[in-house]
mmCIF file of C-alpha atoms in Angstrom:
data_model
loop_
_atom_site.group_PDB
_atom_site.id
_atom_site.type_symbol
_atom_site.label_atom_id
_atom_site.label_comp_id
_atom_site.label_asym_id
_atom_site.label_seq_id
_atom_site.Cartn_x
_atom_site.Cartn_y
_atom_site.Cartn_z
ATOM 1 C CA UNK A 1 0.000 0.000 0.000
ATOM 2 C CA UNK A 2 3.049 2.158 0.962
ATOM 3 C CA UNK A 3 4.414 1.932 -2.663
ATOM 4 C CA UNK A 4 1.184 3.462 -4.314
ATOM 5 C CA UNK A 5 1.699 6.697 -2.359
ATOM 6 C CA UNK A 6 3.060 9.689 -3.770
ATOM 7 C CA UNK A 7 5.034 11.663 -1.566
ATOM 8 C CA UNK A 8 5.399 15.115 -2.808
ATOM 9 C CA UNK A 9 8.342 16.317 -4.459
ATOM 10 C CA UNK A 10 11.115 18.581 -3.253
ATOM 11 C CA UNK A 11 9.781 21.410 -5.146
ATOM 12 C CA UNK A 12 6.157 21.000 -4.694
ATOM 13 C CA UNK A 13 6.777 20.462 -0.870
ATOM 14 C CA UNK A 14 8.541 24.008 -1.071
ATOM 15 C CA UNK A 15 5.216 25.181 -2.798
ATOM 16 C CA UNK A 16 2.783 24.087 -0.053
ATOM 17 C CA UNK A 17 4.992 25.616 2.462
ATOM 18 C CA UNK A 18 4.911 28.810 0.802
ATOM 19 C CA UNK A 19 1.064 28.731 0.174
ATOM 20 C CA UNK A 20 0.695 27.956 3.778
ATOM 21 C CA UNK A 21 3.076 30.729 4.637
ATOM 22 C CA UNK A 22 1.012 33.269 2.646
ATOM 23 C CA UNK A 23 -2.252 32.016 3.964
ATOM 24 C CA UNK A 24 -0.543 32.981 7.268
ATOM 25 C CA UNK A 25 0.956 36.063 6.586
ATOM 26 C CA UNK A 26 -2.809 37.112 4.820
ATOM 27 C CA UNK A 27 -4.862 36.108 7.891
ATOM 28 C CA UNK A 28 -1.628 37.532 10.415
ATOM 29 C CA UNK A 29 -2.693 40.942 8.526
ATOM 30 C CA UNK A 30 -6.351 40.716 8.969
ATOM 31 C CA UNK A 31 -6.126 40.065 12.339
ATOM 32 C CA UNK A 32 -3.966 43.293 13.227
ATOM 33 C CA UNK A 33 -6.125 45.441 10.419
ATOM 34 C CA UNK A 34 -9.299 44.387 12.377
ATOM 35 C CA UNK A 35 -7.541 45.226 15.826
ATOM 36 C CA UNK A 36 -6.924 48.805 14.670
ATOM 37 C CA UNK A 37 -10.070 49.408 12.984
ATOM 38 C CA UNK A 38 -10.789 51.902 12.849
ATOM 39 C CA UNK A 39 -7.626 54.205 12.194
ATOM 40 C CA UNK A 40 -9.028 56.785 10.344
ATOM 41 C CA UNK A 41 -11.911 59.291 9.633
ATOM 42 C CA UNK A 42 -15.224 57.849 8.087
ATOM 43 C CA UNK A 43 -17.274 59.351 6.451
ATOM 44 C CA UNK A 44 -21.391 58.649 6.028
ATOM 45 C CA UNK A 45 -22.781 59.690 2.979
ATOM 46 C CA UNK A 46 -26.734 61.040 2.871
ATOM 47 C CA UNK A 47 -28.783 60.800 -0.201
ATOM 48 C CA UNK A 48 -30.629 64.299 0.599
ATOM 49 C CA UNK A 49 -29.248 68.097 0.743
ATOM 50 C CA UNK A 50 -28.026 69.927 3.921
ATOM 51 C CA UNK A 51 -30.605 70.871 6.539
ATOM 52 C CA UNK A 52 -33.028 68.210 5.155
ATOM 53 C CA UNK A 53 -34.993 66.162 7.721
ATOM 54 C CA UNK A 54 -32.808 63.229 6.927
ATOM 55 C CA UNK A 55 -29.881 65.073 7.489
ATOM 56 C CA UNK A 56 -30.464 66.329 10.684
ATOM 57 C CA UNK A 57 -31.220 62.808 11.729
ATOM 58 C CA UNK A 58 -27.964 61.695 10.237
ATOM 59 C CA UNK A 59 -25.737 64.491 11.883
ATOM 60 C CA UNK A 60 -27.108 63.613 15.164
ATOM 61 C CA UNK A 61 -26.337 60.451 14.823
ATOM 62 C CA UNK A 62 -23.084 60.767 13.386
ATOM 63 C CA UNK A 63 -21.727 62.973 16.375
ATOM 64 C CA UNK A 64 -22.604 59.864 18.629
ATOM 65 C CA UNK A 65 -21.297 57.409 16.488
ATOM 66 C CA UNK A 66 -18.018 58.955 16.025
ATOM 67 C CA UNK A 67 -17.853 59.350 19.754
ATOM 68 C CA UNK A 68 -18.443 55.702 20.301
ATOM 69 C CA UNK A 69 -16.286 54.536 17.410
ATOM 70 C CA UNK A 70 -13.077 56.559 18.117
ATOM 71 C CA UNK A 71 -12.967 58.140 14.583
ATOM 72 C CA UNK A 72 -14.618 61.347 13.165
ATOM 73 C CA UNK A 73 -17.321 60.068 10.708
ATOM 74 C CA UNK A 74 -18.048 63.118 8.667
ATOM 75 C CA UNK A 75 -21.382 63.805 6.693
ATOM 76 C CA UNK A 76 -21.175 63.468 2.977
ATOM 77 C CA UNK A 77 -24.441 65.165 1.748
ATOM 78 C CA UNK A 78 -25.040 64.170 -1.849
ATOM 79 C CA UNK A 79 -28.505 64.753 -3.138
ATOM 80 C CA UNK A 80 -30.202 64.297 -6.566
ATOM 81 C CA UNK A 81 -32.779 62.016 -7.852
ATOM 82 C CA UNK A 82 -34.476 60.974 -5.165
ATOM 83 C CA UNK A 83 -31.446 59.055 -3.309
ATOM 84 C CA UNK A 84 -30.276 57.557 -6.168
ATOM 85 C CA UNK A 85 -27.268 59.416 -6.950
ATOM 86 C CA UNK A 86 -25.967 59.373 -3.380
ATOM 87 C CA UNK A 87 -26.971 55.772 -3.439
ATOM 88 C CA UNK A 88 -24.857 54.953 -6.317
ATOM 89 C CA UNK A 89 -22.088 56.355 -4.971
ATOM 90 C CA UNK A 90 -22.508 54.179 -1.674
ATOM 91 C CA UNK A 91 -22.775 50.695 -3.922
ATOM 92 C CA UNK A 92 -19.725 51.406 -5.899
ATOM 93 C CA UNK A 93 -17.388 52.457 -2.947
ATOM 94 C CA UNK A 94 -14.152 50.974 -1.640
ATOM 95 C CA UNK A 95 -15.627 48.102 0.704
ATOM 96 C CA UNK A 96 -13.069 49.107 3.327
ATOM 97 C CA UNK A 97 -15.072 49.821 6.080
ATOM 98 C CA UNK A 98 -14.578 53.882 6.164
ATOM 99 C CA UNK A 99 -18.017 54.589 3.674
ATOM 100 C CA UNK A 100 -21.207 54.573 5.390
ATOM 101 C CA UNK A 101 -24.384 54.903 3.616
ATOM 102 C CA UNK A 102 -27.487 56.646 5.386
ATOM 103 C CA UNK A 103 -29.819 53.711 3.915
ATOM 104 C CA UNK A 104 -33.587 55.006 4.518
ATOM 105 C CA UNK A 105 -36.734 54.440 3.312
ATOM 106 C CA UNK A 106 -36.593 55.772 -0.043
ATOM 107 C CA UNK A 107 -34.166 53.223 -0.958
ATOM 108 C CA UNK A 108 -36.834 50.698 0.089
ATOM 109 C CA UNK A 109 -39.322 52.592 -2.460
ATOM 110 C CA UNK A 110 -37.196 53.197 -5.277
ATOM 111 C CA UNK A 111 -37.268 49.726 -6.819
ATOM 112 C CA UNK A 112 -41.111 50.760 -6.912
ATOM 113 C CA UNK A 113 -40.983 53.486 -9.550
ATOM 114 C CA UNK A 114 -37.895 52.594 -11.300
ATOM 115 C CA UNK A 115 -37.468 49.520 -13.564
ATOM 116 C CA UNK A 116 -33.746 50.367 -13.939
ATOM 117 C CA UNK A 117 -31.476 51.390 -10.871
ATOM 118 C CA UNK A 118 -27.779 51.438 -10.722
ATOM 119 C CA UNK A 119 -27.843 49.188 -7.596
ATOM 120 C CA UNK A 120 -29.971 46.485 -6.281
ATOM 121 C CA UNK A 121 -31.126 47.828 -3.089
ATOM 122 C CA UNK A 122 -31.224 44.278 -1.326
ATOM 123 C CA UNK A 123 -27.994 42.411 -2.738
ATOM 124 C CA UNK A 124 -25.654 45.210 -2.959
ATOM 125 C CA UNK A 125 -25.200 46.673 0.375
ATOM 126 C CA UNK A 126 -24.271 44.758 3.613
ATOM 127 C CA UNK A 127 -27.034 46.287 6.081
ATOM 128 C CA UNK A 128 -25.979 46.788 9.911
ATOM 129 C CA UNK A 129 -28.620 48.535 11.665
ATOM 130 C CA UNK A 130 -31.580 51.022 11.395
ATOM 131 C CA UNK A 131 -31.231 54.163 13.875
ATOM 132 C CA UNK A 132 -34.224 56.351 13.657
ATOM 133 C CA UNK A 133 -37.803 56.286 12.894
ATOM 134 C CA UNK A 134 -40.180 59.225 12.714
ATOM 135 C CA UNK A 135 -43.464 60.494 11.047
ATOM 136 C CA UNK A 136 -44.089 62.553 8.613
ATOM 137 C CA UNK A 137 -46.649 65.774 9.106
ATOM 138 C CA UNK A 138 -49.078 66.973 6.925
ATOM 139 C CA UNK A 139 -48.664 70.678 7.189
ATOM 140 C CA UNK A 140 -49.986 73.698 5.354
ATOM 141 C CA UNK A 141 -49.407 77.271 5.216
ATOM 142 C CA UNK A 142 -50.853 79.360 7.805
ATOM 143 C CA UNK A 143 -51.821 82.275 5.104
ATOM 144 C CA UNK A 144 -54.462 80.102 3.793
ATOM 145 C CA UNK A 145 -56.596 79.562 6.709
ATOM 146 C CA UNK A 146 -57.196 75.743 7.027
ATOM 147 C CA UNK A 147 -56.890 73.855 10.326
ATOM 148 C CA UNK A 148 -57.861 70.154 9.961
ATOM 149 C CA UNK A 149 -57.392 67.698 7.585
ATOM 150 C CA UNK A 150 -61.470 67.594 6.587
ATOM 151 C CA UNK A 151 -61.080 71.542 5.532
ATOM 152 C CA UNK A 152 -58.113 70.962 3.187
ATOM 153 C CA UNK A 153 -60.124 68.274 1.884
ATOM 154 C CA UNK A 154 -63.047 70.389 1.166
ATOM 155 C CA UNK A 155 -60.506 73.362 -0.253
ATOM 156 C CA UNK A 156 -58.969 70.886 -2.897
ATOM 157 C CA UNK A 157 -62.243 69.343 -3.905
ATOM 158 C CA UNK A 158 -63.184 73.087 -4.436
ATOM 159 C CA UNK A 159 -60.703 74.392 -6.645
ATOM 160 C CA UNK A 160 -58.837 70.900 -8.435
ATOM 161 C CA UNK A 161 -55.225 71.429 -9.244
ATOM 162 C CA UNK A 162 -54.816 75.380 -7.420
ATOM 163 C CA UNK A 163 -53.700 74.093 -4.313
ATOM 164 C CA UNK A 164 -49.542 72.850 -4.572
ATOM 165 C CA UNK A 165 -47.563 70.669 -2.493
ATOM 166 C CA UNK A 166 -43.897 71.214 -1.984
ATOM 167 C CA UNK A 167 -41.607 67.763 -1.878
ATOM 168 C CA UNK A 168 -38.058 67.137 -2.423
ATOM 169 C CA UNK A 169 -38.412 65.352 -5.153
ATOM 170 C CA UNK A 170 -40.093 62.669 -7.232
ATOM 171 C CA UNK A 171 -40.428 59.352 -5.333
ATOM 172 C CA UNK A 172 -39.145 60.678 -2.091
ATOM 173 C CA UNK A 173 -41.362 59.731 1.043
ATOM 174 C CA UNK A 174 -42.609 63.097 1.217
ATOM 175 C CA UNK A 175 -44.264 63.051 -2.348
ATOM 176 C CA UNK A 176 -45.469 59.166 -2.250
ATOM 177 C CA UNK A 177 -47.513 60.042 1.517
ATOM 178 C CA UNK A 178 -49.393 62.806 -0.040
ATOM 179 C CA UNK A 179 -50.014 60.625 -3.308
ATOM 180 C CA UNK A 180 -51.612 58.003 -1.191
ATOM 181 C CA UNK A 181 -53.034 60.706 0.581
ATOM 182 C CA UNK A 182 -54.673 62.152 -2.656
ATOM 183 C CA UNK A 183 -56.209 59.204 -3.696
ATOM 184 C CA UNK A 184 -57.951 58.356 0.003
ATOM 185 C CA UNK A 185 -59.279 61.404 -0.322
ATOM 186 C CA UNK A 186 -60.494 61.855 -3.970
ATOM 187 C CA UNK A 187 -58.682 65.174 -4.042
ATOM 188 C CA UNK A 188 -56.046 66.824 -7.163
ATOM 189 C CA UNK A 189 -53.191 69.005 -4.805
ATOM 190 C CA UNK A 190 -49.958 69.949 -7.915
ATOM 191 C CA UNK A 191 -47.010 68.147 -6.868
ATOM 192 C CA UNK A 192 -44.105 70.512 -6.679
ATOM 193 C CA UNK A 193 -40.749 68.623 -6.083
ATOM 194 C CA UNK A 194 -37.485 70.653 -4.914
ATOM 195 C CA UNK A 195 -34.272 69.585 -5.309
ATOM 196 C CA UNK A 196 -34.059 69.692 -1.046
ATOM 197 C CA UNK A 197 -36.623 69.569 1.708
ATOM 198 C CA UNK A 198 -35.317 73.023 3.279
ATOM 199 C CA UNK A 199 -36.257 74.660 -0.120
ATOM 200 C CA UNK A 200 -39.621 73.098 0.582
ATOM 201 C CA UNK A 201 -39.994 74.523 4.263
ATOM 202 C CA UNK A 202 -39.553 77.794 3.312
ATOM 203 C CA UNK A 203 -41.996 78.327 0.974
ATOM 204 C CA UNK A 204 -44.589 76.622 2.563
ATOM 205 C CA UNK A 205 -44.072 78.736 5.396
ATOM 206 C CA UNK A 206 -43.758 81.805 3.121
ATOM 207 C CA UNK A 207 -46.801 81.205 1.348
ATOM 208 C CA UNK A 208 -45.651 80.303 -1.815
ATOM 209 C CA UNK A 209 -46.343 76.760 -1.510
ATOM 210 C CA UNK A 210 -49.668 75.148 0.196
ATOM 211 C CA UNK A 211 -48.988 72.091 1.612
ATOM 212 C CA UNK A 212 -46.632 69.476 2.711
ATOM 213 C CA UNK A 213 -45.936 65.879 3.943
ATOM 214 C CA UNK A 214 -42.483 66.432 5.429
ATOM 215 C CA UNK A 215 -40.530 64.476 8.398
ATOM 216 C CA UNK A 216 -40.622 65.811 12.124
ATOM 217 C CA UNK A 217 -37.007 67.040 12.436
ATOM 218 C CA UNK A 218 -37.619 69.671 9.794
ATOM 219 C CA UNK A 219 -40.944 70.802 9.979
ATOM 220 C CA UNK A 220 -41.306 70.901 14.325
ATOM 221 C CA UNK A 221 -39.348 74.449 14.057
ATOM 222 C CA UNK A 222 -41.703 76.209 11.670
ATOM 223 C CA UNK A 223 -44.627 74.344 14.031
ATOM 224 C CA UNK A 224 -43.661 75.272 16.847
ATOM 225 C CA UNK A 225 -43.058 79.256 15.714
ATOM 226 C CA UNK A 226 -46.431 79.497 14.299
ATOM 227 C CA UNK A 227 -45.140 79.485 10.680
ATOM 228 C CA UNK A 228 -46.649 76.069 9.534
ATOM 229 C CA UNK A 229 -50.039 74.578 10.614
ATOM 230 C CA UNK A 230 -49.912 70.653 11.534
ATOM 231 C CA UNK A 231 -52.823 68.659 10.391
ATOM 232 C CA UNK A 232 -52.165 65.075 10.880
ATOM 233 C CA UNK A 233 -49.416 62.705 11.619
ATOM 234 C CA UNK A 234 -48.342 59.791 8.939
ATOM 235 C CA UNK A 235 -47.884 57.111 11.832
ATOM 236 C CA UNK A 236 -50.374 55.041 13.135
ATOM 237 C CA UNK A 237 -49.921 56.394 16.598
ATOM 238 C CA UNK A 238 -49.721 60.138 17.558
ATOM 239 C CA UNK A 239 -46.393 62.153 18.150
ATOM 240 C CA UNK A 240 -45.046 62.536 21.783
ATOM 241 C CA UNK A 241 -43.941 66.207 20.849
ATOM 242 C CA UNK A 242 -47.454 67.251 18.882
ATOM 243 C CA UNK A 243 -50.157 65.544 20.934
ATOM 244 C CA UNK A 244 -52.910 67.459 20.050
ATOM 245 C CA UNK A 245 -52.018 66.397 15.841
ATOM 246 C CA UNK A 246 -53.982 63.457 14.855
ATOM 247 C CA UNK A 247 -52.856 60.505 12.833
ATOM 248 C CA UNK A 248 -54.583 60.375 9.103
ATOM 249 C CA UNK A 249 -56.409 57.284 10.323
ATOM 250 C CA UNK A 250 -58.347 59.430 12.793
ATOM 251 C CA UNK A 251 -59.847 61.285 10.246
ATOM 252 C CA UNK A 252 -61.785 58.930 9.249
ATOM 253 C CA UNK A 253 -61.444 58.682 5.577
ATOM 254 C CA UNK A 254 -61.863 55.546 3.246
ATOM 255 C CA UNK A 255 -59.412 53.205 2.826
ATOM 256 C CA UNK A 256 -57.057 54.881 5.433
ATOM 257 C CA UNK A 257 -57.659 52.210 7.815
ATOM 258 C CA UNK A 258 -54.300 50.893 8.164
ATOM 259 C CA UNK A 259 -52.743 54.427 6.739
ATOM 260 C CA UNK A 260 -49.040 54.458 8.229
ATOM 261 C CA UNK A 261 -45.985 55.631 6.971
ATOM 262 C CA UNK A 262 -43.056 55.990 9.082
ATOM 263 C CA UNK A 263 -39.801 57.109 7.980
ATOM 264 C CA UNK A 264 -36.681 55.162 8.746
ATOM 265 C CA UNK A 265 -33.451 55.728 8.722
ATOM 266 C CA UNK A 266 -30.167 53.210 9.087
ATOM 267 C CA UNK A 267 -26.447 52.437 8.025
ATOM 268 C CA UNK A 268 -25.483 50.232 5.131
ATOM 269 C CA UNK A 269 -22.255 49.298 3.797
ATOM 270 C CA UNK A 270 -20.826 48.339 0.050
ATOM 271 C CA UNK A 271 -21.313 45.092 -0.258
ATOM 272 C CA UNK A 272 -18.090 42.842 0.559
ATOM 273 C CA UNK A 273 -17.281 45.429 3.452
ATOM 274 C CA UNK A 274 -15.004 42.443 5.892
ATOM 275 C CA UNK A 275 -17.531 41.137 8.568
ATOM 276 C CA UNK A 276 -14.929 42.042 11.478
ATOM 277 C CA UNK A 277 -15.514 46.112 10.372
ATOM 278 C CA UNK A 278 -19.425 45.513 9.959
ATOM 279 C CA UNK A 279 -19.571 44.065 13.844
ATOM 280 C CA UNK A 280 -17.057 46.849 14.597
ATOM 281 C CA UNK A 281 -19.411 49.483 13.652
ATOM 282 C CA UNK A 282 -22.714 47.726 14.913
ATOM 283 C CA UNK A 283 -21.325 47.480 17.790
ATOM 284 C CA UNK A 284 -20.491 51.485 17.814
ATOM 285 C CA UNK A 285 -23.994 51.976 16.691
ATOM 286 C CA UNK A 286 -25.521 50.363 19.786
ATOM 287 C CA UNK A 287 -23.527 52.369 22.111
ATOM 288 C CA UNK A 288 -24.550 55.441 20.779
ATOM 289 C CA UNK A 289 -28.048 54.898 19.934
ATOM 290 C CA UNK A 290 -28.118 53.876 24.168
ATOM 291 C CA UNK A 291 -26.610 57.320 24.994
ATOM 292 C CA UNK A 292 -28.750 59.819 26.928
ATOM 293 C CA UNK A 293 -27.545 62.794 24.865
ATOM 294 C CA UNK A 294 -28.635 60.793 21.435
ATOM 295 C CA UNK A 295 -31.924 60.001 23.401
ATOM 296 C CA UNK A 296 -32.594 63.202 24.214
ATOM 297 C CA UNK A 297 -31.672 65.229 20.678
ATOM 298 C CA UNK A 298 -33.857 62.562 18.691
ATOM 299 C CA UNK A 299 -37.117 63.213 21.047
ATOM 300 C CA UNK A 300 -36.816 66.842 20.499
ATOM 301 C CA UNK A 301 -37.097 66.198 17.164
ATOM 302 C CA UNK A 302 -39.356 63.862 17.021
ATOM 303 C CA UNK A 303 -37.412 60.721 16.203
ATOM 304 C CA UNK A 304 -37.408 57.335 18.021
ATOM 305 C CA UNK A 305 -33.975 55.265 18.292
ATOM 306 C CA UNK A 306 -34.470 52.121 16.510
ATOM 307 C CA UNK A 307 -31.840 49.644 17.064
ATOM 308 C CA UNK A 308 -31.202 46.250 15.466
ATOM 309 C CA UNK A 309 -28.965 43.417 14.163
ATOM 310 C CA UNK A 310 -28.045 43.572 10.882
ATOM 311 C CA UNK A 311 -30.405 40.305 10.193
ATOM 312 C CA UNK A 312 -33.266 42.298 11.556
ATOM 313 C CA UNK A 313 -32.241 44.928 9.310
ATOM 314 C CA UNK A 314 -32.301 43.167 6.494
ATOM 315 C CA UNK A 315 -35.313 41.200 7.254
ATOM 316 C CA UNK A 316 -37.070 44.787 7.907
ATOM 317 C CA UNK A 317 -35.637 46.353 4.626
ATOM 318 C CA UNK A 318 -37.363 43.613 2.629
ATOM 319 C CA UNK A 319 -40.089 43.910 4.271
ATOM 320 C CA UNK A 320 -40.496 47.773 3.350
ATOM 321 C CA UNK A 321 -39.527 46.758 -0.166
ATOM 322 C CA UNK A 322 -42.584 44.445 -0.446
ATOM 323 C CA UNK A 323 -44.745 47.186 1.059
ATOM 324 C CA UNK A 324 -43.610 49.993 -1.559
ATOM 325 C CA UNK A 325 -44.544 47.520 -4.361
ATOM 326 C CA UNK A 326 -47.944 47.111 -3.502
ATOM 327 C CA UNK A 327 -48.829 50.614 -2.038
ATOM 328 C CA UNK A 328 -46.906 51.999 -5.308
ATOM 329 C CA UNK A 329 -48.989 49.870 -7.480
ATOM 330 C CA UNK A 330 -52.495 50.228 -5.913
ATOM 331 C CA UNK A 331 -52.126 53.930 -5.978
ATOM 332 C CA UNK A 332 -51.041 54.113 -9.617
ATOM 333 C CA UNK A 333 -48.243 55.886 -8.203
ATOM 334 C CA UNK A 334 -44.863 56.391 -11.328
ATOM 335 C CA UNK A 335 -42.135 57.928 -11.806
ATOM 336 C CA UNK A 336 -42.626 61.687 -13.137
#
């Protein structure tokens, strides 16, 4: 039996020695990457413009998270097309651990109301963890007198297409909640998308617009000062900080039932990102979505901590994907 066994040659035992002594070397150099990442700045790019409700959720966040990492992770606003271009940008990045992507909602829609994306929203980002949920407000200008969600109602029906809406931008969750709103209520409000949600503010609160379905962390400012007029909430449950707002569902319109849309925000990475960095920065996220201070800045602005494992994540972003497909379809909702 002896004599039918091969032994390996001088030269090919040399080779498996210095296979074995890469392999080595390779996993020596993961180890001690892992055990000093991270060793630089981040930085955590958001798919909406400066001053945005998304953004303010994001920098919030991201002065936490740096806090609990050990490295600055600095905001990389890059707006346009509803997400997509700052979501492109996320997909096709360096999977090295250092780009963060502000993965929200309106990545979850997008698939929706476009037949061609640049990324696959599910299979091309490694998801860690959502951070923040909150609802969006149906608000209108003060200037035109209306102070439940029954009178708007009765103002649209009265005049089709005068009344506008301010959003920022086609197929954002500000737009697609007052779409689904439209059609509950039988009523034709102009969609008027901005390239950013502060845009939007102002001129709802100046007049120039009518309406809007913004998030909290935006619009509680202008609410607050008297500038905007809250008529419902987007949620199925009322808002800590406006009480007194009711939720769509308790106005008691048709098929708004089981109205609820509540905006989410979390952190995704390129896909093939090393699964030491994504616990790394899980693990950062937990800290600092349990910190007081983090508490304390999202309830001002109306925004709930959310955290999660990454396969609750992902479980919850396809979820949200199924959702969008049917709400998108059953309101006839497209891209404009």
């Amino acid at each position: 039996m002896l004599s039918m066994y091969r032994f390996p040659s001088y030269l090919q035992a040399c080779h498996i020695a210095h296979l074995f002594a890469c392999a080595m070397v390779t996993l020596t150099a993961t180890v001690i990457a892992a055990e000093t990442y991270p060793s630089k700045p981040g930085r955590l790019i958001v798919p909406s413009g400066a001053g945005s409700s998304s953004d303010i959720m994001a920098r919030i966040f991201a002065q936490r998270f740096s806090e609990a990492w050990g490295q600055p992770l600095v905001v990389d606003n890059r707006a346009g097309a509803a997400g997509i271009i700052g979501g492109e940008i996320a997909a096709r990045a360096t999977p090295d651990g250092y780009t963060l992507y502000n993965y929200g909602i309106s990545v979850s829609v997008q698939p929706a109301l476009h037949k061609k994306l640049p990324y696959n929203n599910l299979r091309d980002f490694t998801l860690v963890s959502s951070f923040a949920m909150t609802p969006n407000v149906l608000t209108t200008t003060p200037t035109i007198g209306i102070t439940t969600v029954q009178e708007l109602i009765t103002a649209a029906k009265a005049s089709p297409g005068k009344l506008k809406y301010a959003s920022n931008g086609v197929g954002g969750t500000p737009h697609l909640t007052m779409e689904l709103f439209k059609a509950a209520a039988g009523i034709d409000i102009v969609h008027v998308p901005y390239k950013n949600s502060a845009q939007g503010f102002t001129d709802v609160a100046g007049g120039q617009m009518q309406a809007c379905f913004f998030t909290m962390p935006g619009l509680l400012p202008f609410i607050k000062s008297g500038r905007m007029r809250a008529l419902a909430v987007s949620s199925t449950k009322r808002a800590e900080q406006l009480p007194s707002v009711p939720t769509i569902i308790e106005s008691g319109l048709p098929g708004t039932a089981d109205f609820d849309v509540t905006v989410w925000q979390g952190i995704a990475l390129p896909k093939g990102t090393p699964q030491a960095y994504v616990a790394n920065i899980h693990s950062a996220m937990m800290k600092a979505l349990a910190t007081p201070e983090l508490k304390q800045r999202f309830f001002e602005n109306g925004v709930t901590p959310t955290p999660m494992t990454p396969a609750e994540f992902a479980q919850f972003a396809i979820r949200e994907t199924a959702k969008w497909q049917k709400a998108v379809a059953a309101a006839g909702m497209k891209a404009e």
